[in-house]
Amino acid sequence: AKHRRLLSAGAHSSPPSCPFMLADLRLTDFRNYRQAEFSPAPGLNLIFGANGSGKTSLLEAIYFIGSGGRSFRGGRLSRLVRDGADAATLFARVEIGENHHRLGIRRAPGGIQSLKLNGATPGALSDVAALLPVLALHPQSVELIFGPSALRRRFLDWGMFHVEHSFLPVWKEASAALKQRNALLRSGRVTPRELGYWDQKLAASSDSIERLRDGYLQRLKARWLEAMALLAPEIKGGLVLQSGRREGESYLDALARSREEDLRRGFTHTGFHRAELKITAGGSLARDRVSRGQAKIMAYGLVLAQLPLIQEAGKVCTLLVDDLGSELDQTHRATLLGFLAAGSHQTLITAVDREHLDPAIDEHKGAAARMFHVEHGRLTEEQTSASGASE
């Protein structure tokens, strides 16, 4: 009940009028899958199987096609193609309200060969990413706490891309200005007038992005603290966005101050691309204070905090939860399972042991959940009774 009270606050008071959902997925020669078809439920989906059976690869395929060719796993993307195959192909059908959209992607070991949206090549990857918002919780999620600042910027900007309609145009403008300024710095033919022009462009767009980030972060922080109060009330966390500028300094002044170093090193040291999301625990940097298990809970809370913000924007996220039992004790695992089962987003959860998923089954009684078993790259659906027990 307490999970539902938290999820019912704010945007969760009513479902979005235009739900986004992965309806079907077909794989060919992806990782250890020769061929597979997958039709997840709109709500909760439970996937179990031994290590190396293909559970993570199934989630990775959804993430890969939803992001337009990215993976949440480490390693070389060439290994996405099954050994001995020329290329991996993925096809997905996405439902948005009463409308259906088709996504297709073909990847050879050397790179993506084709990407299709409704049979045509999309104008930009953002067109694909906007169609199927996908978030992943996985063992490497702890890098949001321990990893480099670029991961946290990307995490923050991903949420803003889906929530703030004005973010993408200004981000493109800022990225173009940064690219032009860096090219000029490396050219060896810098004139004060030309550099001043790109300083103005980069400073103005960085100011705009910072305002958008500040507003989004306040909303994200409120949701994160709510999630942390449920998942790990013993951790007193905080979020602060730092621009890297001196107190009272504008972006234009900061660019002028770092100009000599920029010219010497050939790249820009100040701007939207250098912002840092500081995550704290007990008043200190979390990465210096928390255990790996605590970091996992904090990172999971951050990801889950984006769900209601996406829902406020009229979308529904497909949430991928890989290897749920890893590095979590029984209490935290049960609490997280209850939180996930009470949500209104399409959710796919993997675990090695069926026992790790039983609390989610109990929490989801009477609802339309689906259960799947994976073995050696073969995916089968298990029938469940109305009580949630496997038949």
Coordinates of C-alpha atoms in Angstrom, one line a residue:
A1 CA 0.0 0.0 0.0
K2 CA 2.8 2.5 0.8
H3 CA 4.3 1.9 -2.7
R4 CA 0.9 2.9 -4.2
R5 CA 0.6 5.9 -2.0
L6 CA 4.0 7.2 -3.3
L7 CA 3.2 6.4 -6.9
S8 CA -0.2 8.0 -6.7
A9 CA 1.2 11.4 -5.9
G10 CA 1.3 14.1 -8.6
A11 CA 1.4 12.7 -12.1
H12 CA 0.3 9.2 -11.1
S13 CA -3.2 10.3 -10.1
S14 CA -4.4 9.4 -13.6
P15 CA -2.9 7.5 -16.5
P16 CA -1.6 9.5 -19.5
S17 CA -4.1 9.8 -22.3
C18 CA -1.6 8.6 -24.9
P19 CA 0.3 5.6 -23.5
F20 CA 3.6 4.5 -25.1
M21 CA 4.2 0.8 -25.2
L22 CA 6.4 -1.8 -26.8
A23 CA 3.9 -4.3 -28.3
D24 CA 6.1 -6.7 -30.1
L25 CA 9.8 -7.4 -30.7
R26 CA 11.5 -9.8 -33.2
L27 CA 15.2 -10.7 -33.0
T28 CA 17.4 -12.4 -35.5
D29 CA 21.1 -13.2 -34.8
F30 CA 21.2 -10.9 -31.8
R31 CA 23.8 -12.0 -29.2
N32 CA 22.9 -15.7 -28.5
Y33 CA 19.4 -15.5 -30.1
R34 CA 19.1 -17.1 -33.5
Q35 CA 15.5 -16.0 -33.7
A36 CA 13.0 -14.9 -31.1
E37 CA 9.6 -13.2 -30.8
F38 CA 8.5 -11.3 -27.7
S39 CA 5.2 -9.7 -26.8
P40 CA 5.4 -8.1 -23.4
A41 CA 2.4 -7.0 -21.3
P42 CA 1.6 -3.3 -20.9
G43 CA 2.4 -3.6 -17.2
L44 CA 4.6 -6.1 -15.4
N45 CA 6.7 -8.7 -17.2
L46 CA 8.9 -11.2 -15.2
I47 CA 11.7 -13.0 -17.0
F48 CA 13.9 -15.7 -15.4
G49 CA 16.6 -18.1 -16.4
A50 CA 20.1 -19.1 -15.7
N51 CA 23.1 -16.9 -16.1
G52 CA 24.1 -16.7 -19.8
S53 CA 20.7 -17.8 -21.0
G54 CA 19.9 -14.6 -22.7
K55 CA 17.8 -12.5 -20.2
T56 CA 20.1 -9.5 -20.3
S57 CA 20.4 -9.7 -24.1
L58 CA 16.6 -9.5 -24.4
L59 CA 16.5 -6.3 -22.4
E60 CA 19.6 -5.0 -24.3
A61 CA 17.7 -5.6 -27.6
I62 CA 14.8 -3.4 -26.4
Y63 CA 17.2 -0.7 -25.2
F64 CA 19.1 -0.9 -28.5
I65 CA 16.2 -0.4 -30.8
G66 CA 14.5 2.2 -28.5
S67 CA 17.7 4.3 -28.3
G68 CA 18.5 4.0 -32.0
G69 CA 21.6 1.9 -31.5
R70 CA 23.0 2.2 -28.0
S71 CA 23.6 -0.5 -25.4
F72 CA 23.5 -0.3 -21.6
R73 CA 26.2 -3.0 -21.4
G74 CA 29.9 -2.6 -21.6
G75 CA 32.1 -4.1 -24.3
R76 CA 32.3 -3.8 -28.0
L77 CA 29.0 -3.4 -30.0
S78 CA 30.3 -5.7 -32.7
R79 CA 29.6 -8.5 -30.3
L80 CA 25.9 -7.8 -30.6
V81 CA 25.9 -9.9 -33.8
R82 CA 25.7 -13.7 -33.1
D83 CA 28.8 -15.6 -33.9
G84 CA 28.9 -16.6 -37.5
A85 CA 26.1 -14.3 -38.6
D86 CA 26.5 -11.4 -41.0
A87 CA 24.3 -9.0 -39.1
A88 CA 21.7 -8.7 -36.3
T89 CA 18.3 -7.5 -37.1
L90 CA 15.6 -6.2 -34.8
F91 CA 12.0 -5.2 -35.5
A92 CA 9.6 -3.6 -33.0
R93 CA 6.1 -2.4 -33.0
V94 CA 5.3 0.5 -30.7
E95 CA 1.8 1.5 -29.6
I96 CA 1.1 5.2 -28.9
G97 CA -2.6 5.4 -28.0
E98 CA -4.4 3.9 -30.9
N99 CA -1.5 4.5 -33.3
H100 CA 1.1 1.9 -34.2
H101 CA 4.7 2.6 -35.3
R102 CA 7.3 0.2 -36.7
L103 CA 11.0 0.4 -35.8
G104 CA 13.7 -1.7 -37.6
I105 CA 17.5 -1.8 -37.2
R106 CA 20.2 -3.9 -38.8
R107 CA 23.6 -4.0 -37.3
A108 CA 26.7 -5.7 -38.8
P109 CA 29.9 -6.2 -36.7
G110 CA 31.2 -3.0 -38.3
G111 CA 28.3 -0.8 -37.5
I112 CA 24.6 0.0 -38.2
Q113 CA 23.7 -0.7 -41.8
S114 CA 20.1 0.5 -41.7
L115 CA 17.6 2.2 -39.3
K116 CA 14.0 2.5 -40.3
L117 CA 11.0 4.2 -38.8
N118 CA 7.7 3.2 -40.4
G119 CA 9.6 2.0 -43.4
A120 CA 11.6 5.2 -44.0
T121 CA 15.0 6.4 -42.8
P122 CA 14.4 8.8 -39.9
G123 CA 15.7 12.4 -40.2
A124 CA 17.4 12.2 -36.8
L125 CA 18.1 9.6 -34.1
S126 CA 16.0 11.8 -31.8
D127 CA 12.9 10.8 -33.8
V128 CA 13.5 7.2 -32.8
A129 CA 14.4 8.0 -29.2
A130 CA 11.3 10.0 -28.7
L131 CA 9.1 7.2 -29.9
L132 CA 10.0 4.6 -27.2
P133 CA 11.4 6.1 -24.0
V134 CA 13.5 3.4 -22.4
L135 CA 15.2 3.4 -19.0
A136 CA 17.4 0.6 -17.7
L137 CA 18.3 -0.5 -14.2
H138 CA 21.3 -2.9 -14.3
P139 CA 24.4 -3.7 -12.3
Q140 CA 26.4 -0.9 -14.1
S141 CA 23.8 1.7 -12.9
V142 CA 26.1 2.3 -9.9
E143 CA 28.3 4.3 -12.3
L144 CA 25.8 7.1 -12.0
I145 CA 27.3 7.4 -8.5
F146 CA 30.9 6.2 -9.0
G147 CA 31.4 7.1 -12.7
P148 CA 32.5 10.2 -14.6
S149 CA 30.4 13.4 -14.8
A150 CA 29.5 12.8 -18.5
L151 CA 27.3 9.8 -17.4
R152 CA 25.3 12.1 -15.0
R153 CA 24.9 14.8 -17.6
R154 CA 23.7 12.3 -20.1
F155 CA 21.2 10.9 -17.6
L156 CA 19.9 14.4 -16.8
D157 CA 19.7 15.4 -20.4
W158 CA 17.9 12.2 -21.4
G159 CA 15.1 13.1 -19.0
M160 CA 14.9 16.7 -20.2
F161 CA 14.8 15.5 -23.8
H162 CA 11.5 13.6 -23.0
V163 CA 10.1 16.2 -20.6
E164 CA 11.2 19.7 -21.8
H165 CA 10.0 20.4 -25.3
S166 CA 12.4 23.3 -25.7
F167 CA 15.5 21.4 -24.6
L168 CA 16.4 19.6 -27.9
P169 CA 16.6 22.7 -30.1
V170 CA 18.7 24.7 -27.7
W171 CA 20.9 21.6 -27.0
K172 CA 21.5 21.3 -30.8
E173 CA 22.4 25.0 -31.0
A174 CA 24.8 24.7 -28.1
S175 CA 26.4 21.6 -29.5
A176 CA 26.9 23.3 -32.9
A177 CA 28.5 26.4 -31.3
L178 CA 30.8 24.2 -29.2
K179 CA 31.9 22.2 -32.3
Q180 CA 32.6 25.4 -34.3
R181 CA 34.5 27.0 -31.4
N182 CA 36.6 23.9 -30.9
A183 CA 37.4 23.7 -34.6
L184 CA 38.4 27.3 -34.6
L185 CA 40.7 26.8 -31.6
R186 CA 42.5 23.9 -33.4
S187 CA 42.7 25.7 -36.7
G188 CA 45.7 27.9 -35.8
R189 CA 44.0 30.9 -37.5
V190 CA 42.0 32.4 -34.6
T191 CA 40.8 36.0 -34.9
P192 CA 39.4 37.8 -31.9
R193 CA 36.3 38.8 -33.8
E194 CA 35.5 35.2 -34.9
L195 CA 36.2 33.7 -31.5
G196 CA 34.1 36.4 -29.8
Y197 CA 31.2 35.5 -32.1
W198 CA 31.3 31.8 -31.0
D199 CA 31.8 32.9 -27.4
Q200 CA 28.5 34.8 -27.6
K201 CA 26.7 31.9 -29.2
L202 CA 28.0 29.3 -26.7
A203 CA 27.4 31.5 -23.7
A204 CA 23.8 32.3 -24.6
S205 CA 22.9 28.6 -25.3
S206 CA 24.7 27.4 -22.2
D207 CA 22.7 29.9 -20.1
S208 CA 19.5 28.5 -21.6
I209 CA 20.4 24.9 -21.0
E210 CA 21.4 25.7 -17.4
R211 CA 18.1 27.3 -16.7
L212 CA 16.3 24.3 -18.1
R213 CA 18.5 21.9 -16.1
D214 CA 18.0 23.8 -12.9
G215 CA 14.2 23.6 -13.3
Y216 CA 14.2 20.0 -14.2
L217 CA 16.6 19.1 -11.4
Q218 CA 14.4 20.6 -8.7
R219 CA 11.5 18.3 -9.9
L220 CA 13.8 15.3 -10.2
K221 CA 15.2 15.9 -6.8
A222 CA 11.8 16.0 -5.1
R223 CA 10.8 12.7 -6.8
W224 CA 14.2 11.1 -5.9
L225 CA 13.9 12.0 -2.2
E226 CA 10.4 10.5 -2.2
A227 CA 11.8 7.3 -3.7
M228 CA 14.8 7.2 -1.3
A229 CA 12.5 7.7 1.7
L230 CA 10.8 4.4 0.7
L231 CA 13.8 2.4 -0.7
A232 CA 16.5 3.5 1.8
P233 CA 15.4 6.0 4.4
E234 CA 18.7 5.6 6.2
I235 CA 20.5 7.4 3.3
K236 CA 20.2 11.2 3.4
G237 CA 21.0 12.2 -0.1
G238 CA 21.2 15.4 -2.1
L239 CA 21.6 16.7 -5.7
V240 CA 23.4 19.8 -6.7
L241 CA 24.2 21.0 -10.3
Q242 CA 27.5 22.8 -10.6
S243 CA 28.4 24.7 -13.7
G244 CA 32.2 25.0 -13.1
R245 CA 32.0 28.8 -13.2
R246 CA 33.2 31.1 -10.3
E247 CA 30.6 32.6 -8.1
G248 CA 28.9 35.5 -9.8
E249 CA 30.7 34.8 -13.1
S250 CA 28.7 34.6 -16.4
Y251 CA 29.4 32.1 -19.1
L252 CA 30.7 34.8 -21.3
D253 CA 33.2 36.0 -18.6
A254 CA 34.2 32.4 -17.9
L255 CA 35.0 31.8 -21.6
A256 CA 37.1 35.0 -21.7
R257 CA 38.9 33.8 -18.5
S258 CA 39.8 30.4 -20.0
R259 CA 40.6 31.7 -23.5
E260 CA 44.4 31.3 -23.2
E261 CA 44.1 27.7 -21.9
D262 CA 41.5 26.9 -24.6
L263 CA 43.9 28.1 -27.3
R264 CA 46.8 26.2 -25.8
R265 CA 44.9 22.9 -25.5
G266 CA 42.6 23.2 -28.5
F267 CA 39.2 22.7 -26.8
T268 CA 36.7 24.6 -24.7
H269 CA 36.8 24.3 -20.9
T270 CA 33.7 26.2 -20.0
G271 CA 30.1 25.7 -21.1
F272 CA 27.0 23.5 -20.8
H273 CA 29.2 20.4 -21.6
R274 CA 31.2 20.8 -18.4
A275 CA 28.3 20.9 -15.8
E276 CA 28.5 18.4 -13.0
L277 CA 25.7 16.8 -11.2
K278 CA 26.9 16.3 -7.6
I279 CA 25.3 13.4 -5.7
T280 CA 25.8 13.5 -2.0
A281 CA 25.1 11.2 1.0
G282 CA 25.2 12.6 4.5
G283 CA 26.7 15.9 3.2
S284 CA 29.6 14.3 1.4
L285 CA 30.1 13.1 -2.1
A286 CA 28.3 9.8 -2.4
R287 CA 31.0 8.1 -4.3
D288 CA 33.4 8.6 -1.3
R289 CA 30.9 7.5 1.3
V290 CA 28.5 4.8 0.3
S291 CA 28.9 1.0 -0.3
R292 CA 28.3 -0.5 -3.7
G293 CA 24.9 -1.8 -2.5
Q294 CA 23.9 1.7 -1.2
A295 CA 25.1 3.2 -4.5
K296 CA 22.9 0.8 -6.4
I297 CA 19.8 1.9 -4.4
M298 CA 20.7 5.6 -4.9
A299 CA 21.2 5.1 -8.7
Y300 CA 18.0 3.1 -8.9
G301 CA 16.1 5.9 -7.1
L302 CA 17.4 8.4 -9.6
V303 CA 16.2 6.4 -12.5
L304 CA 12.8 5.7 -10.9
A305 CA 12.4 9.4 -10.1
Q306 CA 12.3 10.2 -13.8
L307 CA 9.2 8.0 -14.4
P308 CA 6.6 10.3 -12.9
L309 CA 8.2 13.3 -14.7
I310 CA 7.9 11.4 -18.0
Q311 CA 4.3 10.6 -17.2
E312 CA 3.6 14.2 -16.5
A313 CA 4.8 14.8 -20.1
G314 CA 2.1 12.4 -21.4
K315 CA 4.4 9.5 -22.0
V316 CA 4.9 6.0 -20.5
C317 CA 8.4 4.6 -20.2
T318 CA 9.5 1.1 -20.8
L319 CA 11.5 0.2 -17.8
L320 CA 14.1 -2.6 -18.0
V321 CA 15.4 -4.1 -14.7
D322 CA 18.2 -6.5 -15.1
D323 CA 19.6 -8.9 -12.5
L324 CA 17.4 -7.6 -9.7
G325 CA 18.9 -9.7 -7.0
S326 CA 22.5 -8.6 -7.5
E327 CA 24.0 -6.8 -4.6
L328 CA 20.7 -6.1 -2.8
D329 CA 19.7 -7.8 0.4
Q330 CA 16.3 -9.4 0.8
T331 CA 14.7 -6.4 2.5
H332 CA 15.8 -3.9 -0.2
R333 CA 15.0 -6.3 -3.0
A334 CA 11.4 -6.9 -1.7
T335 CA 10.9 -3.1 -1.2
L336 CA 12.1 -2.4 -4.7
L337 CA 10.0 -5.1 -6.2
G338 CA 6.9 -3.7 -4.5
F339 CA 7.7 -0.3 -5.8
L340 CA 8.1 -1.6 -9.4
A341 CA 5.0 -3.8 -9.3
A342 CA 2.9 -0.8 -8.1
G343 CA 3.9 1.4 -11.0
S344 CA 2.0 2.2 -14.1
H345 CA 4.8 1.9 -16.6
Q346 CA 5.7 -1.1 -18.8
T347 CA 8.2 -3.0 -16.7
L348 CA 10.4 -5.9 -17.5
I349 CA 12.3 -7.6 -14.6
T350 CA 14.9 -10.3 -14.9
A351 CA 16.3 -12.6 -12.2
V352 CA 18.1 -15.9 -12.1
D353 CA 15.9 -17.5 -9.5
R354 CA 12.1 -17.6 -9.5
E355 CA 12.1 -17.0 -5.8
H356 CA 13.5 -13.5 -6.4
L357 CA 10.4 -12.7 -8.4
D358 CA 7.7 -14.2 -6.2
P359 CA 7.2 -10.9 -4.2
A360 CA 6.5 -9.1 -7.4
I361 CA 4.0 -11.8 -8.4
D362 CA 2.2 -11.4 -5.0
E363 CA 2.2 -7.6 -5.3
H364 CA 0.7 -7.9 -8.8
K365 CA -2.2 -10.3 -8.0
G366 CA -5.2 -9.7 -10.2
A367 CA -3.4 -7.6 -12.8
A368 CA -2.3 -8.6 -16.3
A369 CA 1.3 -9.7 -15.7
R370 CA 3.3 -12.0 -18.0
M371 CA 6.0 -14.4 -17.1
F372 CA 8.8 -15.7 -19.4
H373 CA 11.5 -18.3 -19.2
V374 CA 14.8 -18.0 -21.2
E375 CA 17.1 -20.9 -21.8
H376 CA 20.0 -21.0 -24.3
G377 CA 18.6 -18.1 -26.3
R378 CA 15.1 -19.6 -26.4
L379 CA 12.3 -17.6 -25.0
T380 CA 9.0 -19.1 -23.9
E381 CA 6.0 -17.6 -22.1
E382 CA 4.7 -19.4 -19.0
Q383 CA 1.0 -19.3 -18.3
T384 CA -0.1 -17.8 -15.0
S385 CA -3.3 -18.2 -13.1
A386 CA -5.4 -15.3 -11.9
S387 CA -3.7 -15.5 -8.5
G388 CA -0.3 -14.9 -10.2
A389 CA 1.0 -18.5 -9.7
S390 CA 2.7 -20.2 -12.6
E391 CA 0.6 -23.1 -14.1

